[in-house]
GROMACS .gro file of C-alpha atoms in nm:
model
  394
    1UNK     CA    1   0.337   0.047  -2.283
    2UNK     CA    2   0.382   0.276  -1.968
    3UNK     CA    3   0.641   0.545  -1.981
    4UNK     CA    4   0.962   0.478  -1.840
    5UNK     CA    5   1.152   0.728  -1.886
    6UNK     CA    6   1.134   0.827  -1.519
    7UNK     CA    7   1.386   0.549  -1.412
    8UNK     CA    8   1.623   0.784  -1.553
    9UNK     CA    9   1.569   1.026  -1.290
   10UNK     CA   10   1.813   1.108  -1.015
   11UNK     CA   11   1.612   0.934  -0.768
   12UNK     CA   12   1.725   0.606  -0.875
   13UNK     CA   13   2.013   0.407  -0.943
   14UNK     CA   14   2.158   0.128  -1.163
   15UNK     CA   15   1.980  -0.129  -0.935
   16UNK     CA   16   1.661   0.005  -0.930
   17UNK     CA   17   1.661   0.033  -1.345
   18UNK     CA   18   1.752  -0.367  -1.309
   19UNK     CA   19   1.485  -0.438  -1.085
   20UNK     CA   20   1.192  -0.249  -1.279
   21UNK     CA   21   1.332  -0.483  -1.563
   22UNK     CA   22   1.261  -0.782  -1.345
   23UNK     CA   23   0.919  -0.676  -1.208
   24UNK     CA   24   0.791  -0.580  -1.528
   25UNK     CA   25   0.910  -0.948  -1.697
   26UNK     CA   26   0.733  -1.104  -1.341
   27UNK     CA   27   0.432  -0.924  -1.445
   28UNK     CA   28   0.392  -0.961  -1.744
   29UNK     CA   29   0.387  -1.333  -1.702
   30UNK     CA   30   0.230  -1.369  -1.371
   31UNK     CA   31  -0.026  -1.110  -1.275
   32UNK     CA   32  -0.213  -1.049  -1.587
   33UNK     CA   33  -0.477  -0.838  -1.482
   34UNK     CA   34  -0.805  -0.958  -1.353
   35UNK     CA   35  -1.075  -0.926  -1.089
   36UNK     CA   36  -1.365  -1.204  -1.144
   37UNK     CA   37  -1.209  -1.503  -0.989
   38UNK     CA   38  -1.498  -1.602  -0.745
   39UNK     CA   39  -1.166  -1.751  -0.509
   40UNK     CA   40  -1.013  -1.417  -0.387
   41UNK     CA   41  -0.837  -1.574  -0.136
   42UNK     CA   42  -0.687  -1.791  -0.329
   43UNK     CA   43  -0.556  -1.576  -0.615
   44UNK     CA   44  -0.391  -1.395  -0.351
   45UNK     CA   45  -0.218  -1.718  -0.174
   46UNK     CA   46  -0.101  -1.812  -0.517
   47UNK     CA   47   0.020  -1.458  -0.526
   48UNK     CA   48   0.173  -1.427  -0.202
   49UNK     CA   49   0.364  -1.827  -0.315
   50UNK     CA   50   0.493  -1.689  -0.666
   51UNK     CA   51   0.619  -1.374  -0.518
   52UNK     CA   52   0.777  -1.534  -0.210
   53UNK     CA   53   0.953  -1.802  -0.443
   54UNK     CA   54   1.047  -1.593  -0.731
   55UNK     CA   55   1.244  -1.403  -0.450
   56UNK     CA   56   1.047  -1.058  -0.484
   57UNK     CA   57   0.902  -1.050  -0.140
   58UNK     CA   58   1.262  -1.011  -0.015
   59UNK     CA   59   1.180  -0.642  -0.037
   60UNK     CA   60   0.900  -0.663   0.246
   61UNK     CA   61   1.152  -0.804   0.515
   62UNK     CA   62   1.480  -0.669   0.582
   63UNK     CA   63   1.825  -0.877   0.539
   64UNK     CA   64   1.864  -1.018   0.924
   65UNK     CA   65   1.474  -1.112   0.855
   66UNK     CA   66   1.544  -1.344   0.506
   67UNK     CA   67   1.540  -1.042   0.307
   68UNK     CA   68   1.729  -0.842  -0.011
   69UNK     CA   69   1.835  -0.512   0.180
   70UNK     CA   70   1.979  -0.443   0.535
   71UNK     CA   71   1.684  -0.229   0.618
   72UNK     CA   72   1.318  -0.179   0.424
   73UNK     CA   73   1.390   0.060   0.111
   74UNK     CA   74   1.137   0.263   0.012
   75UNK     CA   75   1.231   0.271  -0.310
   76UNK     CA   76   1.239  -0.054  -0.415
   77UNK     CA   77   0.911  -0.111  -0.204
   78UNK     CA   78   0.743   0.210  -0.408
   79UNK     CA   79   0.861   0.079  -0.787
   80UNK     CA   80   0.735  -0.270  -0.714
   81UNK     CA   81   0.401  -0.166  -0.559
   82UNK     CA   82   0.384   0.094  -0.950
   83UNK     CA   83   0.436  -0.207  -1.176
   84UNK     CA   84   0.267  -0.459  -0.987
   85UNK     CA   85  -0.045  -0.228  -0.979
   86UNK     CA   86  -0.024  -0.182  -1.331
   87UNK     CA   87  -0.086  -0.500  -1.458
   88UNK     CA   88  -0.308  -0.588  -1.122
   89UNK     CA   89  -0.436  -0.488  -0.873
   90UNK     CA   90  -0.445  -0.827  -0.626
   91UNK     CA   91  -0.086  -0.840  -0.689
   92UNK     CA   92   0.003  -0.517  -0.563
   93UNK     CA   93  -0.234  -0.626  -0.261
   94UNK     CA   94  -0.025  -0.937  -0.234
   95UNK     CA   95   0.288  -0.783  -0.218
   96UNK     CA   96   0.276  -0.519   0.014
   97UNK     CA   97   0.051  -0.695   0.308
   98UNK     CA   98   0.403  -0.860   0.314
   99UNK     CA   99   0.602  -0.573   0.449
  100UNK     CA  100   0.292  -0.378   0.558
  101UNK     CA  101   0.170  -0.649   0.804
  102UNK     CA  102   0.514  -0.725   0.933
  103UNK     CA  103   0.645  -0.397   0.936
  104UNK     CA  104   0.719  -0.321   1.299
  105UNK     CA  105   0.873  -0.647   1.355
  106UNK     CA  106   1.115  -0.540   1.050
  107UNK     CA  107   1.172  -0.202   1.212
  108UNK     CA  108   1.173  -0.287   1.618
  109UNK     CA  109   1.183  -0.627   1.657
  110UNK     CA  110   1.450  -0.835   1.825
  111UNK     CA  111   1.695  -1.081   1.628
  112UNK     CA  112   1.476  -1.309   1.794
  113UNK     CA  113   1.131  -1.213   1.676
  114UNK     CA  114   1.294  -1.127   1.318
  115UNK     CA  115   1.407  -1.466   1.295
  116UNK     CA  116   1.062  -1.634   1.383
  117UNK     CA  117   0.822  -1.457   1.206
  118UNK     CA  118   1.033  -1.270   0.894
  119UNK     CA  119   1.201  -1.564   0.674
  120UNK     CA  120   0.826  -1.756   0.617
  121UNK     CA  121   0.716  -1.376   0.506
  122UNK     CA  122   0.978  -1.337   0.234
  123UNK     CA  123   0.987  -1.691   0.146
  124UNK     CA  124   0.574  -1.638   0.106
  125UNK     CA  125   0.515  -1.939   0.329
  126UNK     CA  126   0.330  -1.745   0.575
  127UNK     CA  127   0.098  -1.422   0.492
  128UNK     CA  128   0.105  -1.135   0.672
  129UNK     CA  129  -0.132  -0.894   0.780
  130UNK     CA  130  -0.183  -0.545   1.053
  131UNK     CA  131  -0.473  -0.508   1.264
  132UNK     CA  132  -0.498  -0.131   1.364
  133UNK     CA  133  -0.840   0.039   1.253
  134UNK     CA  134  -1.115  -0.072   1.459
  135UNK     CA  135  -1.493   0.068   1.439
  136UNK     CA  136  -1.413   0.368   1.613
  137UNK     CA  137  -1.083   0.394   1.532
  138UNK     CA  138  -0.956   0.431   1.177
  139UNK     CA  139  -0.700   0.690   1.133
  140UNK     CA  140  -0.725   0.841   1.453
  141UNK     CA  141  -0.503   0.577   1.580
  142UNK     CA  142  -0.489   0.698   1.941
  143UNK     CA  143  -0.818   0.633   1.983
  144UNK     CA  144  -0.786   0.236   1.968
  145UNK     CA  145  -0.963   0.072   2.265
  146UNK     CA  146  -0.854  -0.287   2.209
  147UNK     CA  147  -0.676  -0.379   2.571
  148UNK     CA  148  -0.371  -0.618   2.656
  149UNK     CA  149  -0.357  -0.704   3.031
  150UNK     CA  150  -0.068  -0.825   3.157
  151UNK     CA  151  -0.187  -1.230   3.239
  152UNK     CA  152   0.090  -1.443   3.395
  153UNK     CA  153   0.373  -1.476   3.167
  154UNK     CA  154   0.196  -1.293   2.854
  155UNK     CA  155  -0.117  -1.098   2.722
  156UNK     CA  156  -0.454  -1.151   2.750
  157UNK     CA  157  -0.614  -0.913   2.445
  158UNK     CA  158  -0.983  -0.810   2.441
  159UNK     CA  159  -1.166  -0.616   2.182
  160UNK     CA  160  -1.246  -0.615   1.798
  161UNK     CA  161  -1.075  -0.491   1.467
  162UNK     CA  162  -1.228  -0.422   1.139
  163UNK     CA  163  -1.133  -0.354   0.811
  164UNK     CA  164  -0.835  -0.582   0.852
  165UNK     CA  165  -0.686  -0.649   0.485
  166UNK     CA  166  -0.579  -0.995   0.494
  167UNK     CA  167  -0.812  -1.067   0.758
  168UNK     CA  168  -0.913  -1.471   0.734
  169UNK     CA  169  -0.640  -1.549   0.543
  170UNK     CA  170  -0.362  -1.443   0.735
  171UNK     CA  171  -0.103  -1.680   0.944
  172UNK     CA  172   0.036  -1.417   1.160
  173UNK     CA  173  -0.153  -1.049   1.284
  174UNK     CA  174   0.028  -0.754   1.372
  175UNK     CA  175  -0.229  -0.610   1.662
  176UNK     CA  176  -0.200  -0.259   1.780
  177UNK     CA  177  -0.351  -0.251   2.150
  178UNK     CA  178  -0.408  -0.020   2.470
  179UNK     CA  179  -0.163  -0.167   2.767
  180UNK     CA  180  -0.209   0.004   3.097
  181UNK     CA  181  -0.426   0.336   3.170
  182UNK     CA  182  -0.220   0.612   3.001
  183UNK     CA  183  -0.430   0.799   2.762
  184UNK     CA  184  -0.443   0.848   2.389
  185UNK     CA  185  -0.129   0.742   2.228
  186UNK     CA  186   0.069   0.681   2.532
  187UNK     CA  187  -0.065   0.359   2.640
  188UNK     CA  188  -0.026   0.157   2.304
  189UNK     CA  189   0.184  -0.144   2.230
  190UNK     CA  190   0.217  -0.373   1.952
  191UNK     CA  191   0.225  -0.785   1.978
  192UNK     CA  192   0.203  -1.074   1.700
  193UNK     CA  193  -0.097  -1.246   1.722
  194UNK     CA  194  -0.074  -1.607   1.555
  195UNK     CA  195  -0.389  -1.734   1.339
  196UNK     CA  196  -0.529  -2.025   1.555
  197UNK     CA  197  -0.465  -1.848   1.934
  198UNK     CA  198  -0.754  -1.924   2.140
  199UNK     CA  199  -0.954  -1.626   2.140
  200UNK     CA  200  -0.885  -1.522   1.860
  201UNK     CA  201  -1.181  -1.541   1.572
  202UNK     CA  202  -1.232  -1.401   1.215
  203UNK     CA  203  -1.618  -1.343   1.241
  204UNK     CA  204  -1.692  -1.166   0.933
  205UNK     CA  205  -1.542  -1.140   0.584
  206UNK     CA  206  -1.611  -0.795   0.431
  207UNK     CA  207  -1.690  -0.726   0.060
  208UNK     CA  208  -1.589  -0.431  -0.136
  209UNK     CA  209  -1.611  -0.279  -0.463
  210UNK     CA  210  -1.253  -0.388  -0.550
  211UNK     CA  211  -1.242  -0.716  -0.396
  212UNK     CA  212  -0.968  -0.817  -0.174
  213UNK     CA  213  -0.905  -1.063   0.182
  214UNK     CA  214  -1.062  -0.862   0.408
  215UNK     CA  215  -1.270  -0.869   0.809
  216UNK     CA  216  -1.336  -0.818   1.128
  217UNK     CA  217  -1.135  -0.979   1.410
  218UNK     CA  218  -1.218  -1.071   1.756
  219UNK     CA  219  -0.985  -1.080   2.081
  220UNK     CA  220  -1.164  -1.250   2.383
  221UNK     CA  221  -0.955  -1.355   2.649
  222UNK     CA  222  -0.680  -1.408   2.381
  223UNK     CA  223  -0.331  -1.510   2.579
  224UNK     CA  224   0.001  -1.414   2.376
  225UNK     CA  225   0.276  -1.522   2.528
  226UNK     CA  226   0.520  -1.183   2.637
  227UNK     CA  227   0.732  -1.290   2.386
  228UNK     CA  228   0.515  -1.146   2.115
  229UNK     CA  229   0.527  -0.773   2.265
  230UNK     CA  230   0.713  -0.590   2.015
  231UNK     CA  231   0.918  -0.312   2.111
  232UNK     CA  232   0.843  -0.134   2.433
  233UNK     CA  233   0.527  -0.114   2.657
  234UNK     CA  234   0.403   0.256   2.569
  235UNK     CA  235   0.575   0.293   2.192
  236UNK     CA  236   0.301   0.150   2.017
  237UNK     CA  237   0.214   0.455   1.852
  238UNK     CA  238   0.592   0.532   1.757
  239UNK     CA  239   0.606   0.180   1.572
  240UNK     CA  240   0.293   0.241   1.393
  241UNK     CA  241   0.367   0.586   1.270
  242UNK     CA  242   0.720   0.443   1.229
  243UNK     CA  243   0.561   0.175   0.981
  244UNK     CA  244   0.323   0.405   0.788
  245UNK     CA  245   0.606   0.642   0.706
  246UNK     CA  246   0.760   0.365   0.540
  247UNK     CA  247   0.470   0.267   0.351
  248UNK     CA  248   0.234   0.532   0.308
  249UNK     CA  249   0.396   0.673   0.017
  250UNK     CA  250   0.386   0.366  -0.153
  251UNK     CA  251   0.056   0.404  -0.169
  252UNK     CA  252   0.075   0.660  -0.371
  253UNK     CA  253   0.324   0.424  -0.616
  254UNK     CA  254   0.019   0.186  -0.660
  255UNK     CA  255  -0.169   0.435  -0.769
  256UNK     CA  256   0.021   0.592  -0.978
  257UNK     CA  257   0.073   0.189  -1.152
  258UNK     CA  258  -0.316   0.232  -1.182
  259UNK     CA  259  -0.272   0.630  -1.316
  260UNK     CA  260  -0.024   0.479  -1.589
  261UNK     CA  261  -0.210   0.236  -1.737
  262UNK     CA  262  -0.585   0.417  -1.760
  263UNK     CA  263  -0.385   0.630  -1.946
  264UNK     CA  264  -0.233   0.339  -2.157
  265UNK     CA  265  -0.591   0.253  -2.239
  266UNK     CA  266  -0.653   0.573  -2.276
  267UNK     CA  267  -0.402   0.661  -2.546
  268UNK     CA  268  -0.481   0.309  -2.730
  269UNK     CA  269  -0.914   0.403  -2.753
  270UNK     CA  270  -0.863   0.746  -2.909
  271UNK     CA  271  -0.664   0.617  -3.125
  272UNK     CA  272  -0.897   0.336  -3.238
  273UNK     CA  273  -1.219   0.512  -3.197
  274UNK     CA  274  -1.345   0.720  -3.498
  275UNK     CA  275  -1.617   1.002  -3.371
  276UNK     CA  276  -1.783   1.205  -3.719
  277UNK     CA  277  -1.485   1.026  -3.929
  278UNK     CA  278  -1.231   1.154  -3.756
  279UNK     CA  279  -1.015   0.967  -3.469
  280UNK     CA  280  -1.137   1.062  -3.109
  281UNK     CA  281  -0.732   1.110  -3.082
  282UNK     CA  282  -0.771   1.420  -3.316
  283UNK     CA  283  -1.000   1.653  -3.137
  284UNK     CA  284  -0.848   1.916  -2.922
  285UNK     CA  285  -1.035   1.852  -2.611
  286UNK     CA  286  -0.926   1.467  -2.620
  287UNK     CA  287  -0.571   1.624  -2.676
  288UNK     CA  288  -0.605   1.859  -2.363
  289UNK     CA  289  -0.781   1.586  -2.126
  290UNK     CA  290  -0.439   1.360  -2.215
  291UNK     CA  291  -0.212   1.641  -2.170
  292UNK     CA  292  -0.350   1.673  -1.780
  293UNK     CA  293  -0.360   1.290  -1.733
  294UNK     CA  294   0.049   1.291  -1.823
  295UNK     CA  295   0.133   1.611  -1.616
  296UNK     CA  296  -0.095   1.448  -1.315
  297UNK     CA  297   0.080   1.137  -1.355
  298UNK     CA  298   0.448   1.260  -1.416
  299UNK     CA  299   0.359   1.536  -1.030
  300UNK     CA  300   0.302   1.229  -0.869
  301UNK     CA  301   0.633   1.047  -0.982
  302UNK     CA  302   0.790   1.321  -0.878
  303UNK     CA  303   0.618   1.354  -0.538
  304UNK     CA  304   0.631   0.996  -0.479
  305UNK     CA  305   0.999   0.933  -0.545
  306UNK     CA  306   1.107   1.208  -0.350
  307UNK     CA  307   0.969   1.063  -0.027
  308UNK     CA  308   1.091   0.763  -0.074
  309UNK     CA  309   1.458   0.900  -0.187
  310UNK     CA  310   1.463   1.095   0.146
  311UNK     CA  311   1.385   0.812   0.393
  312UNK     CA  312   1.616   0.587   0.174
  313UNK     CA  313   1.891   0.824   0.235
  314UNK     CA  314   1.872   0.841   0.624
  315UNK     CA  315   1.574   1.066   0.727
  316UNK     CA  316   1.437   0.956   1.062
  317UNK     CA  317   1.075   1.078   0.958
  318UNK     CA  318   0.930   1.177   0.606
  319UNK     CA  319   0.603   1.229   0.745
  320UNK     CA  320   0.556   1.544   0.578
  321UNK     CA  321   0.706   1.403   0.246
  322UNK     CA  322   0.512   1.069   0.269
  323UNK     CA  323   0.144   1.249   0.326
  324UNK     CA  324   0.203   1.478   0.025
  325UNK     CA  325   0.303   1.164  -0.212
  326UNK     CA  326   0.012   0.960  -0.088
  327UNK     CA  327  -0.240   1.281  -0.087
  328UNK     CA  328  -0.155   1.426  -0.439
  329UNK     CA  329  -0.068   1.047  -0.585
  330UNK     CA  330  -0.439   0.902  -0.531
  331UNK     CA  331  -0.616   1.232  -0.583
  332UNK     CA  332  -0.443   1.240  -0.932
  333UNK     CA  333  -0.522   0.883  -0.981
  334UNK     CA  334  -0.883   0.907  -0.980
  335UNK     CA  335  -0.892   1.217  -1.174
  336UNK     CA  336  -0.701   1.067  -1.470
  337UNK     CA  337  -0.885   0.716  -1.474
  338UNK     CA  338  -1.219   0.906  -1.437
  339UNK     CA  339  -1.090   1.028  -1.757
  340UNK     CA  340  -1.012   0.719  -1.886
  341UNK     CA  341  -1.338   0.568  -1.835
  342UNK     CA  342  -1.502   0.907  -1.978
  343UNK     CA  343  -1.326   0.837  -2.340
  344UNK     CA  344  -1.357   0.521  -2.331
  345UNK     CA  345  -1.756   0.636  -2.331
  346UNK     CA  346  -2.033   0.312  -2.283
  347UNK     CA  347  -1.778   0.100  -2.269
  348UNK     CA  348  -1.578   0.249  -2.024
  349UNK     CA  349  -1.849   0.208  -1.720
  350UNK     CA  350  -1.872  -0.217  -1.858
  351UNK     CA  351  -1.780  -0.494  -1.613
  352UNK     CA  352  -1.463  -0.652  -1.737
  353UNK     CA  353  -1.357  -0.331  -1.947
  354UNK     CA  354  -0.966  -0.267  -1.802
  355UNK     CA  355  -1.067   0.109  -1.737
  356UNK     CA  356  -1.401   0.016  -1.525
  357UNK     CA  357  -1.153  -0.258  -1.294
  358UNK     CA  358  -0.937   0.050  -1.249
  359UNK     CA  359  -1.179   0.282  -1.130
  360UNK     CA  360  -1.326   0.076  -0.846
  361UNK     CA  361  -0.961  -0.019  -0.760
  362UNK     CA  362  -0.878   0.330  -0.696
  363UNK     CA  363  -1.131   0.410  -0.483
  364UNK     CA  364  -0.976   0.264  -0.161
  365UNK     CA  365  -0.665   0.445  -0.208
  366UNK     CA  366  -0.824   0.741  -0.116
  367UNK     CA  367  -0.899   0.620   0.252
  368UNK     CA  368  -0.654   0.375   0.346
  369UNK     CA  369  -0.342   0.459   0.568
  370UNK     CA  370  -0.462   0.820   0.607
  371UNK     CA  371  -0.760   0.953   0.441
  372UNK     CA  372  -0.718   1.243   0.203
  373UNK     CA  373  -0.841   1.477   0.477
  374UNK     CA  374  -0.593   1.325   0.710
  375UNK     CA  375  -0.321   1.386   0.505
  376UNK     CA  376  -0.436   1.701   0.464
  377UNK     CA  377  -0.459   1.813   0.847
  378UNK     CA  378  -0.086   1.630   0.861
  379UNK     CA  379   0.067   1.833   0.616
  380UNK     CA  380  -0.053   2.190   0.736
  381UNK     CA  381   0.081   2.063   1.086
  382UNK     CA  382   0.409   2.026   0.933
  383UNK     CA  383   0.405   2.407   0.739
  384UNK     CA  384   0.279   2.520   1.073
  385UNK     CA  385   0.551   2.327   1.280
  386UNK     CA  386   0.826   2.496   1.019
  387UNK     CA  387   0.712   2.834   0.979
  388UNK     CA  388   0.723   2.859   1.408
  389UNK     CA  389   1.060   2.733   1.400
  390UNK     CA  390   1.180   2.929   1.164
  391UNK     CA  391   1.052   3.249   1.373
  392UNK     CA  392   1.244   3.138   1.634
  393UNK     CA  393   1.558   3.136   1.443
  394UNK     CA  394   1.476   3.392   1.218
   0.00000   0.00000   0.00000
C-alpha cells in the first residue's frame, strides 16, 4: 500500500484528503492495472465513460464548462493523475487527455465555446485531445508550420501533426496553427477542430512501447468555421504555454503514481525472496537501494506539490516551478523502477510482471510536454532571468 502520509502536508487541505479517499476507492475497483488488451482504444473509451459518469472528469473542465472548480486546480488535477497512475497507466492517460486536450478552451475560451465543447468533456461523452508537435516541431513550439488562412467566414488549415495522443479516437482536436506571416511564436493561434471536418484525416496510428491512442493527423483544405478560433489571432503561443503550465507538473504526479508503486513491489519481493537463506530484504545493499527509492520519491512530492500549490494560490506563471516538478519527478521515476525491476531480478524484465509494465510506461514521461533537456534549458533561463533582476535592484 503506497504511503500516504504526504496528504498531511501543508500543501493540501481537508478536500483534497477526501478526494484521494475517493480516487483511491475508484481505482481500486475500476482501473486494475493492465496493458495486454489487444482493444486500446477501447479500454480507454470505457475509461474516458466511467470517469466522466462517476463525476471525476469534473476536474479537467472548469465550473462554467460542467465542471467541480471555478477554474482548473492543479492540485486536484496532480493527486488524481498520482493514484490513477498507480494502479494504471491507461487510466491516468484517460483522465488527463480530458483537461489536457481542452485546456485552452478552459483557460481562454468564451462562455460560448465553454458551453459547446466543455460539458460532453466532463460528462466523458466526448474525448478530447491537443494537436501541437508536428515532425519538425516537438517542443520547440514556435517552430510549428501548420497554416490557417483566413477563407470566407472561417479557416482553411493545411499541414500535418504527429504524435497526437488521442489521435483516431478523439471527437474534438485542439490544433495549434501559424495565422498570418509573423514569425516564430508571434503568428500562432489556436482553433477546435471537430473529428469528421472535411479535410481532416487520421492517416496513421502509431505504436509504442507503452501502448496508448495515438497518430498522425492531416489538414488539407480543412474549413473551421471562425467560431472555433480560440482566443486571439497572434496568442497562440500564450495559450499553449498557458496550458502546459497547468499541466506539466502533473506529469510529474503520474510519475511519481508509477515511482510509488515499483517501490510497493519492490518492498513486497525482498521481502518474499530468500537469496543464500536469508531474505533479499536483509542485505544492506537492498536496504540502501530502498532508502534512495523513498527519498527520490518523497523530493518529487515535494517538488511536485509545490508547483501546483503556487499556481493554485494565484500565480500567473509557475513555469519555473512546473519544469523542475516535471524534470526531477520523471528522472526519479525511472531511476527507482529501474530499481525495481533490478530486485525483482529475471522476473523483473518478464512481460506481464507489474515492475516490467512500469518501466516501459515511464519511458514517455521523459519526453512529453518538455523533454528533460527542455526543462533543463527552461529552468537555467529562469535562474538567469532572477539573478539579472536582482542586480538591478541589488
Amino acid at each position: 500500500m503506497a504511503d500516504r502520509s504526504y496528504l498531511t502536508w501543508p500543501f493540501f487541505e481537508d478536500r483534497h484528503r477526501e478526494l484521494a479517499k475517493t480516487l483511491w476507492a475508484w481505482a481500486g475497483q475500476h482501473a486494475a492495472h493492465h496493458d495486454d488488451s489487444e482493444d486500446i482504444d477501447g479500454v480507454c473509451r470505457n475509461f474516458v465513460r466511467q470517469l466522466g459518469r462517476d463525476g471525476i472528469l469534473g476536474l479537467t473542465v472548469p465550473r462554467d464548462g460542467g465542471g467541480t472548480h471555478d477554474r482548473l486546480e492543479v492540485r486536484s488535477l496532480a493527486l488524481a493523475r498520482e493514484i490513477l497512475a498507480y494502479h494504471n497507466g491507461l487510466a491516468d492517460f484517460s483522465f488527463v487527455m480530458q483537461g489536457l486536450g481542452s485546456g485552452p478552451i478552459s483557460l481562454f475560451g468564451t462562455p460560448e465555446q465553454k458551453r459547446r465543447w466543455l460539458p460532453a468533456v466532463a460528462r466523458g461523452e466526448a474525448i478530447a485531445a491537443l494537436a501541437m508537435s508536428e515532425p519538425d516541431a516537438g517542443s520547440d513550439v514556435a517552430n510549428i508550420a501548420t497554416t490557417a488562412v483566413p477563407d470566407g467566414q472561417g479557416y482553411r488549415l493545411n499541414g500535418a501533426k504527429t504524435w497526437i495522443s488521442n489521435g483516431g479516437i478523439a471527437d474534438q482536436y485542439t490544433v495549434v496553427a501559424r495565422l498570418g506571416d509573423a514569425p516564430g511564436a508571434k503568428g500562432l493561434a489556436v482553433f477546435v477542430v471537430e473529428a469528421g471536418t472535411p479535410g481532416l484525416s487520421v492517416p496513421e496510428r502509431i505504436e509504442v512501447i507503452a501502448p496508448h491512442p495515438l497518430g498522425r493527423l492531416e489538414f488539407r483544405d480543412c474549413v473551421i468555421p471562425a467560431a472555433n478560433l480560440i482566443g486571439r489571432p497572434g496568442d497562440g503561443f500564450k495559450i499553449a504555454m498557458s496550458n502546459l503550465d497547468v499541466f506539466r507538473s502533473t506529469v510529474g504526479a503520474a510519475a511519481l503514481g508509477f515511482a510509488r508503486r515499483a517501490l510497493d513491489e519492490a518492498l513486497r519481493r525482498v521481502q518474499e525472496r530468500k537469496v543464500f537463506d536469508r531474505k533479499l530484504a536483509d542485505y544492506q545493499l537492498t536496504q540502501a537501494r530502498i532508502a534512495d527509492m523513498a527519498t527520490e520519491i518523497d523530493a518529487s512530492a515535494l517538488l511536485i506539490y509545490r508547483a501546483a500549490w503556487t499556481k493554485d494560490m494565484g500565480a500567473a506563471r509557475v513555469t519555473r516551478e512546473a519544469s523542475m516538478a516535471k524534470m526531477y519527478a520523471t528522472e526519479a521515476a525511472q531511476r527507482v523502477i529501474d530499481a525495481a525491476v533490478q530486485l525483482w531480478g529475471g522476473l523483473g524484465v518478464t512481460k506481464g510482471n507489474m515492475v516490467e509494465s512500469l518501466y516501459r510506461e515511464i519511458r514517455a514521461l521523459r519526453i512529453y510536454e518538455g523533454t528533460t533537456e527542455i526543462n533543463k534549458l527552461v529552468i537555467a533561463g529562469q535562474a538567469y532571468a532572477a539573478f539579472a533582476a536582482e542586480g538591478q535592484t541589488g
